[in-house]
mmCIF file of C-alpha atoms and ligand atoms in Angstrom:
data_model
loop_
_atom_site.group_PDB
_atom_site.id
_atom_site.type_symbol
_atom_site.label_atom_id
_atom_site.label_comp_id
_atom_site.label_asym_id
_atom_site.label_seq_id
_atom_site.Cartn_x
_atom_site.Cartn_y
_atom_site.Cartn_z
ATOM 1 C CA MET Q 1 -55.971 13.000 100.562
ATOM 2 C CA ARG Q 2 -54.338 15.222 97.928
ATOM 3 C CA THR Q 3 -54.793 18.980 98.445
ATOM 4 C CA ILE Q 4 -56.232 20.680 95.361
ATOM 5 C CA LEU Q 5 -54.034 23.657 94.537
ATOM 6 C CA ARG Q 6 -55.145 26.620 92.483
ATOM 7 C CA THR Q 7 -53.252 28.400 89.718
ATOM 8 C CA ILE Q 8 -51.251 31.282 91.193
ATOM 9 C CA PRO Q 9 -51.306 34.573 89.243
ATOM 10 C CA LEU Q 10 -47.900 36.228 89.589
ATOM 11 C CA PRO Q 11 -47.578 39.975 90.297
ATOM 12 C CA SER Q 12 -47.586 42.217 87.247
ATOM 13 C CA PRO Q 13 -44.120 43.067 85.933
ATOM 14 C CA GLU Q 14 -45.195 46.728 86.035
ATOM 15 C CA LEU Q 15 -44.901 46.564 89.837
ATOM 16 C CA TYR Q 16 -41.144 46.214 89.817
ATOM 17 C CA TYR Q 17 -40.055 47.822 86.548
ATOM 18 C CA PRO Q 18 -38.056 50.103 86.077
ATOM 19 C CA ALA Q 19 -34.956 48.347 87.224
ATOM 20 C CA SER Q 20 -33.081 48.355 90.521
ATOM 21 C CA GLY Q 21 -30.070 50.018 88.922
ATOM 22 C CA VAL Q 22 -27.776 46.959 88.935
ATOM 23 C CA SER Q 23 -26.075 46.886 85.537
ATOM 24 C CA VAL Q 24 -25.338 43.639 83.714
ATOM 25 C CA VAL Q 25 -21.610 44.209 84.227
ATOM 26 C CA THR Q 26 -22.107 44.734 87.966
ATOM 27 C CA ALA Q 27 -24.316 41.666 88.141
ATOM 28 C CA LEU Q 28 -21.616 39.596 86.418
ATOM 29 C CA ARG Q 29 -18.856 40.963 88.651
ATOM 30 C CA GLU Q 30 -20.771 40.396 91.852
ATOM 31 C CA ARG Q 31 -22.379 37.049 91.058
ATOM 32 C CA ARG Q 32 -21.058 34.152 93.144
ATOM 33 C CA SER Q 33 -22.737 30.816 93.771
ATOM 34 C CA GLN Q 34 -24.509 30.651 97.127
ATOM 35 C CA HIS Q 35 -24.670 27.206 98.707
ATOM 36 C CA GLU Q 36 -26.667 28.300 101.725
ATOM 37 C CA PHE Q 37 -29.480 30.824 102.120
ATOM 38 C CA ALA Q 38 -30.997 32.859 104.930
ATOM 39 C CA SER Q 39 -34.204 31.447 106.365
ATOM 40 C CA GLY Q 40 -37.484 33.046 105.395
ATOM 41 C CA PRO Q 41 -39.772 33.061 102.398
ATOM 42 C CA LEU Q 42 -38.933 34.717 99.095
ATOM 43 C CA PRO Q 43 -41.383 37.536 98.229
ATOM 44 C CA LEU Q 44 -43.763 36.541 95.433
ATOM 45 C CA THR Q 45 -42.781 39.629 93.418
ATOM 46 C CA VAL Q 46 -39.152 38.460 93.437
ATOM 47 C CA LEU Q 47 -40.152 35.043 92.075
ATOM 48 C CA GLY Q 48 -42.454 36.680 89.522
ATOM 49 C CA THR Q 49 -39.611 38.931 88.334
ATOM 50 C CA LEU Q 50 -37.177 36.037 88.073
ATOM 51 C CA LEU Q 51 -39.559 34.049 85.917
ATOM 52 C CA ASN Q 52 -40.949 36.883 83.856
ATOM 53 C CA GLU Q 53 -37.644 38.457 82.862
ATOM 54 C CA ALA Q 54 -35.878 35.181 82.058
ATOM 55 C CA ALA Q 55 -38.702 32.951 80.834
ATOM 56 C CA GLY Q 56 -41.805 35.119 80.314
ATOM 57 C CA ILE Q 57 -43.044 35.582 76.758
ATOM 58 C CA THR Q 58 -44.895 38.767 75.869
ATOM 59 C CA GLU Q 59 -46.201 40.130 72.563
ATOM 60 C CA ARG Q 60 -44.323 43.336 73.171
ATOM 61 C CA PHE Q 61 -40.956 42.095 74.455
ATOM 62 C CA GLY Q 62 -40.678 38.467 73.304
ATOM 63 C CA ARG Q 63 -38.586 36.496 75.794
ATOM 64 C CA GLY Q 64 -35.467 37.596 77.705
ATOM 65 C CA THR Q 65 -33.760 34.288 76.927
ATOM 66 C CA PRO Q 66 -33.346 33.476 73.228
ATOM 67 C CA SER Q 67 -34.776 30.320 71.653
ATOM 68 C CA PRO Q 68 -33.796 28.860 68.261
ATOM 69 C CA GLY Q 69 -36.502 29.782 65.726
ATOM 70 C CA ARG Q 70 -38.720 31.054 68.582
ATOM 71 C CA ALA Q 71 -39.654 27.436 69.265
ATOM 72 C CA TYR Q 72 -39.408 27.730 73.086
ATOM 73 C CA PRO Q 73 -38.995 23.989 73.753
ATOM 74 C CA VAL Q 74 -37.586 24.602 77.250
ATOM 75 C CA ALA Q 75 -40.056 25.314 80.069
ATOM 76 C CA CYS Q 76 -39.630 25.984 83.782
ATOM 77 C CA VAL Q 77 -40.806 23.663 86.531
ATOM 78 C CA VAL Q 78 -40.762 25.540 89.821
ATOM 79 C CA ALA Q 79 -40.381 23.612 93.083
ATOM 80 C CA VAL Q 80 -41.654 26.069 95.693
ATOM 81 C CA CYS Q 81 -40.253 25.446 99.185
ATOM 82 C CA ALA Q 82 -40.841 28.864 100.796
ATOM 83 C CA VAL Q 83 -42.486 31.683 98.855
ATOM 84 C CA ASP Q 84 -44.922 34.208 100.351
ATOM 85 C CA GLY Q 85 -48.502 33.157 99.667
ATOM 86 C CA VAL Q 86 -47.649 30.059 97.592
ATOM 87 C CA PRO Q 87 -48.237 26.579 99.032
ATOM 88 C CA PRO Q 88 -45.060 24.445 98.789
ATOM 89 C CA ALA Q 89 -45.546 22.269 95.699
ATOM 90 C CA PHE Q 90 -44.383 21.729 92.106
ATOM 91 C CA TYR Q 91 -45.689 24.167 89.503
ATOM 92 C CA ARG Q 92 -45.191 24.812 85.815
ATOM 93 C CA TYR Q 93 -44.504 28.426 84.896
ATOM 94 C CA GLU Q 94 -46.928 29.493 82.169
ATOM 95 C CA PRO Q 95 -44.927 32.173 80.360
ATOM 96 C CA LYS Q 96 -47.759 33.799 78.402
ATOM 97 C CA GLU Q 97 -50.239 33.964 81.298
ATOM 98 C CA HIS Q 98 -47.474 34.701 83.852
ATOM 99 C CA THR Q 99 -48.914 32.182 86.307
ATOM 100 C CA LEU Q 100 -47.812 29.131 88.260
ATOM 101 C CA ALA Q 101 -49.956 26.114 87.388
ATOM 102 C CA PRO Q 102 -49.838 23.263 89.931
ATOM 103 C CA LEU Q 103 -48.553 19.987 88.477
ATOM 104 C CA GLY Q 104 -50.497 17.717 90.822
ATOM 105 C CA ILE Q 105 -47.346 16.056 92.191
ATOM 106 C CA ASP Q 106 -47.739 14.747 95.738
ATOM 107 C CA ALA Q 107 -44.065 14.874 96.813
ATOM 108 C CA ALA Q 108 -43.017 17.611 99.278
ATOM 109 C CA PRO Q 109 -40.480 19.760 97.370
ATOM 110 C CA ARG Q 110 -37.827 20.274 100.063
ATOM 111 C CA GLU Q 111 -37.701 16.627 101.114
ATOM 112 C CA TRP Q 112 -37.631 15.485 97.506
ATOM 113 C CA LEU Q 113 -34.862 17.957 96.570
ATOM 114 C CA THR Q 114 -32.794 16.836 99.550
ATOM 115 C CA GLY Q 115 -32.909 13.331 98.108
ATOM 116 C CA VAL Q 116 -32.030 14.178 94.495
ATOM 117 C CA LEU Q 117 -29.471 17.023 94.599
ATOM 118 C CA ALA Q 118 -25.837 15.940 94.810
ATOM 119 C CA ASN Q 119 -25.261 18.974 97.032
ATOM 120 C CA ARG Q 120 -27.990 18.172 99.555
ATOM 121 C CA GLY Q 121 -27.164 21.073 101.869
ATOM 122 C CA ILE Q 122 -28.560 23.547 99.331
ATOM 123 C CA ALA Q 123 -31.990 21.924 99.506
ATOM 124 C CA GLU Q 124 -32.156 22.520 103.252
ATOM 125 C CA THR Q 125 -32.280 26.311 102.924
ATOM 126 C CA GLU Q 126 -33.276 27.199 99.344
ATOM 127 C CA ALA Q 127 -36.640 28.903 98.838
ATOM 128 C CA VAL Q 128 -37.208 27.873 95.220
ATOM 129 C CA HIS Q 129 -35.671 25.401 92.800
ATOM 130 C CA VAL Q 130 -36.231 25.884 89.071
ATOM 131 C CA PHE Q 131 -35.764 23.024 86.594
ATOM 132 C CA ALA Q 132 -35.318 23.811 82.906
ATOM 133 C CA VAL Q 133 -37.352 21.040 81.283
ATOM 134 C CA GLY Q 134 -37.038 20.311 77.561
ATOM 135 C CA ASP Q 135 -39.683 19.045 75.156
ATOM 136 C CA GLY Q 136 -37.697 16.441 73.219
ATOM 137 C CA TYR Q 137 -40.437 15.807 70.644
ATOM 138 C CA ALA Q 138 -40.871 19.511 69.784
ATOM 139 C CA ALA Q 139 -37.096 19.934 69.604
ATOM 140 C CA GLU Q 140 -36.780 17.064 67.124
ATOM 141 C CA GLN Q 141 -39.567 18.517 64.969
ATOM 142 C CA HIS Q 142 -37.950 21.950 64.910
ATOM 143 C CA PHE Q 143 -34.227 21.209 65.036
ATOM 144 C CA GLY Q 144 -33.711 17.670 63.672
ATOM 145 C CA ASP Q 145 -30.105 16.607 64.266
ATOM 146 C CA ASN Q 146 -29.486 19.655 66.423
ATOM 147 C CA ALA Q 147 -32.306 18.797 68.862
ATOM 148 C CA GLU Q 148 -30.256 17.578 71.811
ATOM 149 C CA ARG Q 149 -27.617 20.279 71.485
ATOM 150 C CA PHE Q 150 -30.153 23.100 71.112
ATOM 151 C CA LEU Q 151 -32.184 21.915 74.115
ATOM 152 C CA LEU Q 152 -29.083 21.950 76.310
ATOM 153 C CA LEU Q 153 -27.908 25.301 74.956
ATOM 154 C CA GLU Q 154 -31.286 26.928 75.548
ATOM 155 C CA ALA Q 155 -31.502 25.448 79.059
ATOM 156 C CA GLY Q 156 -28.048 26.842 79.864
ATOM 157 C CA GLN Q 157 -28.985 30.293 78.588
ATOM 158 C CA LEU Q 158 -32.283 30.229 80.487
ATOM 159 C CA ILE Q 159 -30.595 29.411 83.788
ATOM 160 C CA GLN Q 160 -27.891 32.037 83.167
ATOM 161 C CA SER Q 161 -30.613 34.649 82.573
ATOM 162 C CA MET Q 162 -32.127 33.685 85.919
ATOM 163 C CA LEU Q 163 -28.785 34.049 87.687
ATOM 164 C CA LEU Q 164 -28.467 37.588 86.326
ATOM 165 C CA VAL Q 165 -32.023 38.507 87.338
ATOM 166 C CA ALA Q 166 -31.323 37.016 90.785
ATOM 167 C CA GLN Q 167 -28.257 39.239 91.070
ATOM 168 C CA HIS Q 168 -30.293 42.232 89.935
ATOM 169 C CA GLN Q 169 -32.762 41.502 92.723
ATOM 170 C CA LYS Q 170 -29.978 40.909 95.253
ATOM 171 C CA ILE Q 171 -31.066 37.395 96.123
ATOM 172 C CA GLY Q 172 -28.843 34.302 96.341
ATOM 173 C CA ALA Q 173 -28.578 31.706 93.580
ATOM 174 C CA CYS Q 174 -26.623 28.625 92.515
ATOM 175 C CA THR Q 175 -26.642 26.723 89.221
ATOM 176 C CA ILE Q 176 -27.290 23.057 89.916
ATOM 177 C CA GLY Q 177 -26.344 20.581 87.214
ATOM 178 C CA ARG Q 178 -25.713 17.616 89.458
ATOM 179 C CA PHE Q 179 -29.009 16.024 90.380
ATOM 180 C CA ASP Q 180 -30.413 12.515 90.030
ATOM 181 C CA ARG Q 181 -31.745 12.828 86.491
ATOM 182 C CA ALA Q 182 -33.591 9.521 86.534
ATOM 183 C CA ALA Q 183 -35.437 10.497 89.722
ATOM 184 C CA ALA Q 184 -36.229 13.954 88.319
ATOM 185 C CA GLU Q 185 -37.502 12.462 85.068
ATOM 186 C CA THR Q 186 -39.648 9.910 86.929
ATOM 187 C CA LEU Q 187 -41.265 12.655 88.993
ATOM 188 C CA LEU Q 188 -41.684 15.334 86.327
ATOM 189 C CA ALA Q 189 -42.178 13.501 83.004
ATOM 190 C CA PRO Q 190 -45.785 12.362 83.589
ATOM 191 C CA THR Q 191 -46.979 15.930 84.214
ATOM 192 C CA THR Q 192 -44.790 17.733 81.665
ATOM 193 C CA ALA Q 193 -45.545 15.807 78.432
ATOM 194 C CA GLN Q 194 -42.482 13.592 78.997
ATOM 195 C CA GLY Q 195 -40.286 16.658 79.576
ATOM 196 C CA LEU Q 196 -36.563 16.142 80.111
ATOM 197 C CA PRO Q 197 -35.039 17.854 83.177
ATOM 198 C CA LEU Q 198 -31.916 19.398 81.606
ATOM 199 C CA HIS Q 199 -30.542 21.877 84.099
ATOM 200 C CA SER Q 200 -31.588 23.679 87.266
ATOM 201 C CA ALA Q 201 -30.874 26.391 89.819
ATOM 202 C CA ALA Q 202 -31.549 27.105 93.476
ATOM 203 C CA PHE Q 203 -32.644 30.522 94.761
ATOM 204 C CA GLY Q 204 -33.099 31.959 98.233
ATOM 205 C CA LEU Q 205 -32.645 34.933 100.512
ATOM 206 C CA PRO Q 206 -28.984 35.973 100.733
ATOM 207 C CA LEU Q 207 -27.024 35.384 103.915
ATOM 208 C CA THR Q 208 -26.048 38.774 105.311
HETATM 209 C C1 FMN N 1 -23.096 23.470 84.389
HETATM 210 C C2 FMN N 1 -22.873 23.767 85.852
HETATM 211 C C3 FMN N 1 -23.305 22.852 86.796
HETATM 212 C C4 FMN N 1 -23.143 23.122 88.164
HETATM 213 N N1 FMN N 1 -23.630 22.225 89.065
HETATM 214 C C5 FMN N 1 -23.516 22.481 90.392
HETATM 215 C C6 FMN N 1 -24.076 21.571 91.349
HETATM 216 O O1 FMN N 1 -24.663 20.557 91.005
HETATM 217 N N2 FMN N 1 -23.961 21.877 92.669
HETATM 218 C C7 FMN N 1 -23.330 23.006 93.093
HETATM 219 O O2 FMN N 1 -23.248 23.229 94.316
HETATM 220 N N3 FMN N 1 -22.792 23.886 92.216
HETATM 221 C C8 FMN N 1 -22.880 23.659 90.876
HETATM 222 N N4 FMN N 1 -22.379 24.555 89.957
HETATM 223 C C9 FMN N 1 -21.756 25.795 90.448
HETATM 224 C C10 FMN N 1 -20.221 25.743 90.370
HETATM 225 O O3 FMN N 1 -19.702 24.852 91.326
HETATM 226 C C11 FMN N 1 -19.692 27.170 90.607
HETATM 227 O O4 FMN N 1 -20.135 27.990 89.545
HETATM 228 C C12 FMN N 1 -18.174 27.203 90.672
HETATM 229 O O5 FMN N 1 -17.733 26.629 91.894
HETATM 230 C C13 FMN N 1 -17.589 28.622 90.576
HETATM 231 O O6 FMN N 1 -18.074 29.431 91.640
HETATM 232 P P1 FMN N 1 -18.905 30.765 91.381
HETATM 233 O O7 FMN N 1 -20.204 30.379 90.707
HETATM 234 O O8 FMN N 1 -19.132 31.363 92.748
HETATM 235 O O9 FMN N 1 -18.086 31.651 90.496
HETATM 236 C C14 FMN N 1 -22.500 24.314 88.592
HETATM 237 C C15 FMN N 1 -22.061 25.222 87.614
HETATM 238 C C16 FMN N 1 -22.260 24.964 86.281
HETATM 239 C C17 FMN N 1 -21.795 25.968 85.256
#
């Protein structure tokens, strides 16, 4: 029987701001892809920060990652493997409410990721995998001939923002472009208005 999951409110950004003191230049100098992570759950505040700063949309600050014409056709699907207080499952990040809404997908995230990532080893230890999922219909309405290119560009910028926020929070991260796109589309499209999985990244506790 399917477990009914509730929407998870993420911790208020006010809890972690102001910043840790890691400058953008330091974050860029120190960033290196991590292909293995320490065991243990990621704190919920860390996940909330990652999502809010890169993908959150507020009246006051807009969004950290730019979007052509403020159309925001790229959303985040969050596969939670090990996060404090969050049942492992697939969620959609709701950027205005700053919540994780369960997608009602039955698959177990870690097992599923192990099957679809080209670099399977990452799935064994990552705490969270984020897919940048594009709304192809909205992109065509807004961008016409530029739809495909703009979706991919925005997805790339969104994931890069997350890598920088990960560095700022001193957690491990790796951009993951090589995954079974057909399998990802089959799993995610029905619950994301036929969203296209464009790009992704793995996050976890750093190995010391
Ligand atoms: C578009 C893109 C796709 C990538 N896809 C993968 C991937 O599927 N699996 C992986 O382990 N690393 C992936 N990487 C990470 C690169 O392998 C990594 O950035 C490169 O080895 C340089 O190492 P560094 O990130 O530590 O500087 C990807 C990087 C980019 C930019």
